[in-house]
Each structure stands twice: as C-alpha cells, then as structure tokens.
Amino acid sequence: MTDDNRSKRKVRVRDFARLKEAGEPIAMVTAYDALFASLVDQAGVDAVLVGDSLTTVLCAEDTTLGATMDQMIYHGRLVCRGAKRALVVVDMPFMSYQVSPEDAVRNAGRIMKETGAGAVKLEGGREVAPAVERMVAAGIPVMGHLGFTPQSVHSIGGARVQGRAEGAVEGLIRDAQAVEAAGAFSILLELMVGGVAQQVTQALSVPVVGIGAGPHCDGQLLILHDLLGLNEGFNPRFLKHYARLGEEVRSAVGRYAAEVRQRLYPGEEHVHSA
Ligand code: KIV
C-alpha cells in the first residue's frame, strides 16, 4: 500500500496481510479516548490498540488484571469515535475468554457490537486456540499476543523478557503457529529477545507486530503515553521517547497557575464584552 492510500482508506484486517506482503512495516499505537485516537489517526498510524493497559496507564493500577468488560467497551467506543481510518483493536480483559470458548465468543461479540471495533486481541498460545477458532468462525477478527503476556504477570514473575530459557524458541513458535492455525489475522509479540522474535516472525504467514521485540517483526506497537513521555517513571530499554509531554504539561500548567495568582490571566482580550 502506498503512503497516499494509507492516508485515505479505512484500514481493515486484510490490509495487515497486504502490508506484510508489500514489506511495509505496520505502525500501531495505543489510545484510550476519542481525542488521542483522533490525533494518532490523523498522524497516519495503521492501527490503534485499546489496551487493557488503560488500568496501569490511566488508573495507576499495578497490573492489567483489573480491567473489566465494561471498561474495555467504554474506552473502545471512545476510540472508535476518534479513529476514522485506523483499524481499532480492543483487548479482551482478563477472564473474559480463559474459562471457555463460549465465554470468549460472547464477550468478543459484545466488544464488537458495542464499540464498533474492527478486531479484538487476546493473550496466550495453544491453550487459547479453541477460543480463537470459535471467535473467528463467528466472524470476529482476532489478534494473538505472545511473549510477555501481562495478564499472566503473577505466574511469569514480573515483566520479564521472553525467549531466553532453554527450548523457549520452539515453544513460542508452536504457540504462535497454533494461534495462527486457529485463524488469528496477526500476532503481537511483547518483550522478547530480538533474535527469537525474528524466528517466530519467520515461522508465521500472518503479520507479527512487536513491542519490545526488536526490529525484525512486521510492525511495531508502542503505548502512546510512553512514546509521548507522559508516563515518566517508565523507561525500559526498548522505549524511545518521541516527545517529553510530561515536562510540557508541568510547565504550561505552572505558568497558568502563576498568571492566575498574579492576576495576569484572564487579560482584557479574554473578557466577553456586553
Ligand atoms: O494493553 C496493552 O496496551 C497491550 C500492549 C502493552 C501490548 O497489550
């Protein structure tokens, strides 16, 4: 797809495959509200993830485990209102798909119906393949998520880079191939040794998007608040700051408060006349 086409047409899941085929990297970011969704959409990203990371990024929770269906649907709907062109993918929250494939279809169906999103994402490998198969059969596009899977943070033992253990590569490839065979249109790899992510990517036909998984994936995802420098305490090796908005916000609001206290704001030009 050319940059020109990229700027006009609504992105669909099949465009992910086209981008991979054309060797064009997929650019994806998170957003949780209509305003930021509209801005990143205008910036021309291919896809927006409404991540369950909203619990940690917006709500200052320690993990993503507390995200609810109602939260994901509410924020998904806001993002769909703002993102006119980019593909919107909404995360399925913890325990909305793990219990049974029936649960997974019902909850994914609610997300699709009540948000207007183009796809959902869920975490896991072989164990979620039956759920993915049922969801895809019901007409729901599914993105997989392997590597560090934040909903399993307690069993993994923290946000640990994946792919270092003996035999890990083979296990990851088997998991990724199971999710692909179940019908996922794309797979996200999070926090993974670069060479391992490369091998997983090469073992799949569907596009692979990475976050903290090196340069050899078919696309990249970053959390918007991280790349904008709003989440100042979070500085992992893989993160690149494209702005320092935390500093900007403190400075702007500090100047505003000082001007209020000095009676400099509002000035004459801000006063409504009769
Ligand atoms: O919830 C999220 O934003 C995610 C990314 C961190 C991969 O799943």
JSON list of C-alpha atoms in Angstrom, two decimals, residues 34-158:
[
{"chain": "A", "resi": 34, "resn": "ALA", "atom": "CA", "xyz": [-11.56, 9.87, 21.36]},
{"chain": "A", "resi": 35, "resn": "LEU", "atom": "CA", "xyz": [-9.22, 12.88, 21.48]},
{"chain": "A", "resi": 36, "resn": "PHE", "atom": "CA", "xyz": [-5.94, 10.95, 21.36]},
{"chain": "A", "resi": 37, "resn": "ALA", "atom": "CA", "xyz": [-7.48, 8.42, 18.94]},
{"chain": "A", "resi": 38, "resn": "SER", "atom": "CA", "xyz": [-8.30, 11.25, 16.56]},
{"chain": "A", "resi": 39, "resn": "LEU", "atom": "CA", "xyz": [-4.78, 12.69, 16.84]},
{"chain": "A", "resi": 40, "resn": "VAL", "atom": "CA", "xyz": [-2.99, 9.39, 16.21]},
{"chain": "A", "resi": 41, "resn": "ASP", "atom": "CA", "xyz": [-5.42, 8.64, 13.38]},
{"chain": "A", "resi": 42, "resn": "GLN", "atom": "CA", "xyz": [-4.57, 11.99, 11.76]},
{"chain": "A", "resi": 43, "resn": "ALA", "atom": "CA", "xyz": [-0.88, 11.15, 12.26]},
{"chain": "A", "resi": 44, "resn": "GLY", "atom": "CA", "xyz": [-1.48, 8.16, 9.98]},
{"chain": "A", "resi": 45, "resn": "VAL", "atom": "CA", "xyz": [-0.96, 5.06, 12.13]},
{"chain": "A", "resi": 46, "resn": "ASP", "atom": "CA", "xyz": [-2.33, 1.85, 10.66]},
{"chain": "A", "resi": 47, "resn": "ALA", "atom": "CA", "xyz": [-3.93, 0.53, 13.84]},
{"chain": "A", "resi": 48, "resn": "VAL", "atom": "CA", "xyz": [-4.91, 1.65, 17.33]},
{"chain": "A", "resi": 49, "resn": "LEU", "atom": "CA", "xyz": [-4.97, -0.74, 20.26]},
{"chain": "A", "resi": 50, "resn": "VAL", "atom": "CA", "xyz": [-7.38, -0.06, 23.09]},
{"chain": "A", "resi": 51, "resn": "GLY", "atom": "CA", "xyz": [-5.15, -1.91, 25.53]},
{"chain": "A", "resi": 52, "resn": "ASP", "atom": "CA", "xyz": [-6.15, -3.23, 28.92]},
{"chain": "A", "resi": 53, "resn": "SER", "atom": "CA", "xyz": [-3.00, -1.29, 29.85]},
{"chain": "A", "resi": 54, "resn": "LEU", "atom": "CA", "xyz": [-5.51, 1.50, 30.47]},
{"chain": "A", "resi": 55, "resn": "THR", "atom": "CA", "xyz": [-5.65, 0.14, 34.03]},
{"chain": "A", "resi": 56, "resn": "THR", "atom": "CA", "xyz": [-1.95, 0.83, 34.60]},
{"chain": "A", "resi": 57, "resn": "VAL", "atom": "CA", "xyz": [-1.53, 3.89, 32.35]},
{"chain": "A", "resi": 58, "resn": "LEU", "atom": "CA", "xyz": [-4.73, 5.79, 33.21]},
{"chain": "A", "resi": 59, "resn": "CYS", "atom": "CA", "xyz": [-5.81, 4.31, 36.52]},
{"chain": "A", "resi": 60, "resn": "ALA", "atom": "CA", "xyz": [-2.41, 3.81, 38.26]},
{"chain": "A", "resi": 61, "resn": "GLU", "atom": "CA", "xyz": [-3.12, 0.13, 38.95]},
{"chain": "A", "resi": 62, "resn": "ASP", "atom": "CA", "xyz": [-0.17, -2.25, 39.29]},
{"chain": "A", "resi": 63, "resn": "THR", "atom": "CA", "xyz": [-1.37, -4.76, 36.70]},
{"chain": "A", "resi": 64, "resn": "THR", "atom": "CA", "xyz": [-3.89, -5.14, 33.87]},
{"chain": "A", "resi": 65, "resn": "LEU", "atom": "CA", "xyz": [-5.83, -7.86, 35.71]},
{"chain": "A", "resi": 66, "resn": "GLY", "atom": "CA", "xyz": [-8.50, -5.48, 36.99]},
{"chain": "A", "resi": 67, "resn": "ALA", "atom": "CA", "xyz": [-9.73, -4.40, 33.54]},
{"chain": "A", "resi": 68, "resn": "THR", "atom": "CA", "xyz": [-13.43, -5.14, 33.08]},
{"chain": "A", "resi": 69, "resn": "MET", "atom": "CA", "xyz": [-15.59, -5.76, 30.04]},
{"chain": "A", "resi": 70, "resn": "ASP", "atom": "CA", "xyz": [-17.47, -2.53, 30.75]},
{"chain": "A", "resi": 71, "resn": "GLN", "atom": "CA", "xyz": [-14.20, -0.53, 30.84]},
{"chain": "A", "resi": 72, "resn": "MET", "atom": "CA", "xyz": [-12.95, -2.05, 27.58]},
{"chain": "A", "resi": 73, "resn": "ILE", "atom": "CA", "xyz": [-16.28, -1.38, 25.88]},
{"chain": "A", "resi": 74, "resn": "TYR", "atom": "CA", "xyz": [-16.50, 2.19, 27.15]},
{"chain": "A", "resi": 75, "resn": "HIS", "atom": "CA", "xyz": [-12.94, 3.09, 26.08]},
{"chain": "A", "resi": 76, "resn": "GLY", "atom": "CA", "xyz": [-13.28, 1.08, 22.86]},
{"chain": "A", "resi": 77, "resn": "ARG", "atom": "CA", "xyz": [-16.33, 3.11, 21.91]},
{"chain": "A", "resi": 78, "resn": "LEU", "atom": "CA", "xyz": [-14.50, 6.38, 22.59]},
{"chain": "A", "resi": 79, "resn": "VAL", "atom": "CA", "xyz": [-11.52, 5.33, 20.45]},
{"chain": "A", "resi": 80, "resn": "CYS", "atom": "CA", "xyz": [-13.77, 4.22, 17.58]},
{"chain": "A", "resi": 81, "resn": "ARG", "atom": "CA", "xyz": [-15.38, 7.66, 17.66]},
{"chain": "A", "resi": 82, "resn": "GLY", "atom": "CA", "xyz": [-11.95, 9.31, 17.19]},
{"chain": "A", "resi": 83, "resn": "ALA", "atom": "CA", "xyz": [-10.19, 6.87, 14.84]},
{"chain": "A", "resi": 84, "resn": "LYS", "atom": "CA", "xyz": [-11.88, 7.22, 11.48]},
{"chain": "A", "resi": 85, "resn": "ARG", "atom": "CA", "xyz": [-9.24, 5.45, 9.38]},
{"chain": "A", "resi": 86, "resn": "ALA", "atom": "CA", "xyz": [-7.04, 3.24, 11.54]},
{"chain": "A", "resi": 87, "resn": "LEU", "atom": "CA", "xyz": [-8.05, -0.29, 12.43]},
{"chain": "A", "resi": 88, "resn": "VAL", "atom": "CA", "xyz": [-9.22, -0.34, 16.06]},
{"chain": "A", "resi": 89, "resn": "VAL", "atom": "CA", "xyz": [-8.32, -3.45, 18.07]},
{"chain": "A", "resi": 90, "resn": "VAL", "atom": "CA", "xyz": [-9.79, -3.85, 21.56]},
{"chain": "A", "resi": 91, "resn": "ASP", "atom": "CA", "xyz": [-8.16, -6.01, 24.25]},
{"chain": "A", "resi": 92, "resn": "MET", "atom": "CA", "xyz": [-10.24, -8.76, 25.80]},
{"chain": "A", "resi": 93, "resn": "PRO", "atom": "CA", "xyz": [-9.85, -8.36, 29.56]},
{"chain": "A", "resi": 94, "resn": "PHE", "atom": "CA", "xyz": [-8.55, -11.00, 31.97]},
{"chain": "A", "resi": 95, "resn": "MET", "atom": "CA", "xyz": [-11.06, -13.86, 32.46]},
{"chain": "A", "resi": 96, "resn": "SER", "atom": "CA", "xyz": [-13.28, -12.79, 29.58]},
{"chain": "A", "resi": 97, "resn": "TYR", "atom": "CA", "xyz": [-12.00, -15.64, 27.35]},
{"chain": "A", "resi": 98, "resn": "GLN", "atom": "CA", "xyz": [-9.99, -18.07, 29.51]},
{"chain": "A", "resi": 99, "resn": "VAL", "atom": "CA", "xyz": [-12.88, -20.02, 31.04]},
{"chain": "A", "resi": 100, "resn": "SER", "atom": "CA", "xyz": [-14.48, -21.34, 27.85]},
{"chain": "A", "resi": 101, "resn": "PRO", "atom": "CA", "xyz": [-14.65, -20.71, 24.09]},
{"chain": "A", "resi": 102, "resn": "GLU", "atom": "CA", "xyz": [-18.37, -19.89, 24.59]},
{"chain": "A", "resi": 103, "resn": "ASP", "atom": "CA", "xyz": [-17.46, -17.14, 27.03]},
{"chain": "A", "resi": 104, "resn": "ALA", "atom": "CA", "xyz": [-14.84, -15.89, 24.59]},
{"chain": "A", "resi": 105, "resn": "VAL", "atom": "CA", "xyz": [-17.30, -15.66, 21.69]},
{"chain": "A", "resi": 106, "resn": "ARG", "atom": "CA", "xyz": [-19.97, -13.99, 23.86]},
{"chain": "A", "resi": 107, "resn": "ASN", "atom": "CA", "xyz": [-17.57, -11.39, 25.26]},
{"chain": "A", "resi": 108, "resn": "ALA", "atom": "CA", "xyz": [-15.78, -10.72, 21.97]},
{"chain": "A", "resi": 109, "resn": "GLY", "atom": "CA", "xyz": [-19.18, -10.35, 20.32]},
{"chain": "A", "resi": 110, "resn": "ARG", "atom": "CA", "xyz": [-20.18, -7.76, 22.92]},
{"chain": "A", "resi": 111, "resn": "ILE", "atom": "CA", "xyz": [-16.99, -5.81, 22.29]},
{"chain": "A", "resi": 112, "resn": "MET", "atom": "CA", "xyz": [-17.54, -5.83, 18.52]},
{"chain": "A", "resi": 113, "resn": "LYS", "atom": "CA", "xyz": [-21.23, -4.88, 18.77]},
{"chain": "A", "resi": 114, "resn": "GLU", "atom": "CA", "xyz": [-20.93, -2.23, 21.44]},
{"chain": "A", "resi": 115, "resn": "THR", "atom": "CA", "xyz": [-17.71, -0.48, 20.35]},
{"chain": "A", "resi": 116, "resn": "GLY", "atom": "CA", "xyz": [-17.60, -0.65, 16.55]},
{"chain": "A", "resi": 117, "resn": "ALA", "atom": "CA", "xyz": [-14.02, -2.00, 16.68]},
{"chain": "A", "resi": 118, "resn": "GLY", "atom": "CA", "xyz": [-12.57, -3.98, 13.78]},
{"chain": "A", "resi": 119, "resn": "ALA", "atom": "CA", "xyz": [-10.90, -6.70, 15.87]},
{"chain": "A", "resi": 120, "resn": "VAL", "atom": "CA", "xyz": [-10.15, -7.97, 19.36]},
{"chain": "A", "resi": 121, "resn": "LYS", "atom": "CA", "xyz": [-6.88, -9.13, 20.94]},
{"chain": "A", "resi": 122, "resn": "LEU", "atom": "CA", "xyz": [-6.30, -11.86, 23.48]},
{"chain": "A", "resi": 123, "resn": "GLU", "atom": "CA", "xyz": [-3.24, -13.31, 25.21]},
{"chain": "A", "resi": 124, "resn": "GLY", "atom": "CA", "xyz": [-1.93, -16.86, 25.08]},
{"chain": "A", "resi": 125, "resn": "GLY", "atom": "CA", "xyz": [-0.79, -19.74, 22.88]},
{"chain": "A", "resi": 126, "resn": "ARG", "atom": "CA", "xyz": [-2.03, -23.28, 22.32]},
{"chain": "A", "resi": 127, "resn": "GLU", "atom": "CA", "xyz": [-4.43, -23.04, 25.28]},
{"chain": "A", "resi": 128, "resn": "VAL", "atom": "CA", "xyz": [-6.46, -20.22, 23.64]},
{"chain": "A", "resi": 129, "resn": "ALA", "atom": "CA", "xyz": [-6.51, -21.75, 20.13]},
{"chain": "A", "resi": 130, "resn": "PRO", "atom": "CA", "xyz": [-10.00, -23.33, 20.58]},
{"chain": "A", "resi": 131, "resn": "ALA", "atom": "CA", "xyz": [-11.40, -19.94, 21.67]},
{"chain": "A", "resi": 132, "resn": "VAL", "atom": "CA", "xyz": [-9.72, -18.17, 18.73]},
{"chain": "A", "resi": 133, "resn": "GLU", "atom": "CA", "xyz": [-11.18, -20.74, 16.33]},
{"chain": "A", "resi": 134, "resn": "ARG", "atom": "CA", "xyz": [-14.72, -20.20, 17.64]},
{"chain": "A", "resi": 135, "resn": "MET", "atom": "CA", "xyz": [-14.39, -16.42, 17.57]},
{"chain": "A", "resi": 136, "resn": "VAL", "atom": "CA", "xyz": [-13.04, -16.41, 14.01]},
{"chain": "A", "resi": 137, "resn": "ALA", "atom": "CA", "xyz": [-15.85, -18.79, 12.94]},
{"chain": "A", "resi": 138, "resn": "ALA", "atom": "CA", "xyz": [-18.29, -16.25, 14.37]},
{"chain": "A", "resi": 139, "resn": "GLY", "atom": "CA", "xyz": [-16.81, -13.55, 12.13]},
{"chain": "A", "resi": 140, "resn": "ILE", "atom": "CA", "xyz": [-14.65, -11.85, 14.74]},
{"chain": "A", "resi": 141, "resn": "PRO", "atom": "CA", "xyz": [-11.10, -10.93, 13.67]},
{"chain": "A", "resi": 142, "resn": "VAL", "atom": "CA", "xyz": [-8.63, -11.91, 16.39]},
{"chain": "A", "resi": 143, "resn": "MET", "atom": "CA", "xyz": [-5.09, -10.72, 17.11]},
{"chain": "A", "resi": 144, "resn": "GLY", "atom": "CA", "xyz": [-2.98, -13.06, 19.25]},
{"chain": "A", "resi": 145, "resn": "HIS", "atom": "CA", "xyz": [-0.46, -11.93, 21.89]},
{"chain": "A", "resi": 146, "resn": "LEU", "atom": "CA", "xyz": [2.61, -13.95, 22.94]},
{"chain": "A", "resi": 147, "resn": "GLY", "atom": "CA", "xyz": [5.88, -13.41, 24.74]},
{"chain": "A", "resi": 148, "resn": "PHE", "atom": "CA", "xyz": [5.38, -11.45, 27.93]},
{"chain": "A", "resi": 149, "resn": "THR", "atom": "CA", "xyz": [1.62, -11.64, 28.48]},
{"chain": "A", "resi": 150, "resn": "PRO", "atom": "CA", "xyz": [0.72, -9.09, 31.18]},
{"chain": "A", "resi": 151, "resn": "GLN", "atom": "CA", "xyz": [-2.46, -10.91, 32.27]},
{"chain": "A", "resi": 152, "resn": "SER", "atom": "CA", "xyz": [-0.14, -13.76, 33.42]},
{"chain": "A", "resi": 153, "resn": "VAL", "atom": "CA", "xyz": [2.28, -11.44, 35.21]},
{"chain": "A", "resi": 154, "resn": "HIS", "atom": "CA", "xyz": [1.89, -13.30, 38.51]},
{"chain": "A", "resi": 155, "resn": "SER", "atom": "CA", "xyz": [2.74, -16.70, 37.05]},
{"chain": "A", "resi": 156, "resn": "ILE", "atom": "CA", "xyz": [5.55, -15.28, 34.90]},
{"chain": "A", "resi": 157, "resn": "GLY", "atom": "CA", "xyz": [7.01, -13.47, 37.91]},
{"chain": "A", "resi": 158, "resn": "GLY", "atom": "CA", "xyz": [7.12, -9.91, 36.60]}
]
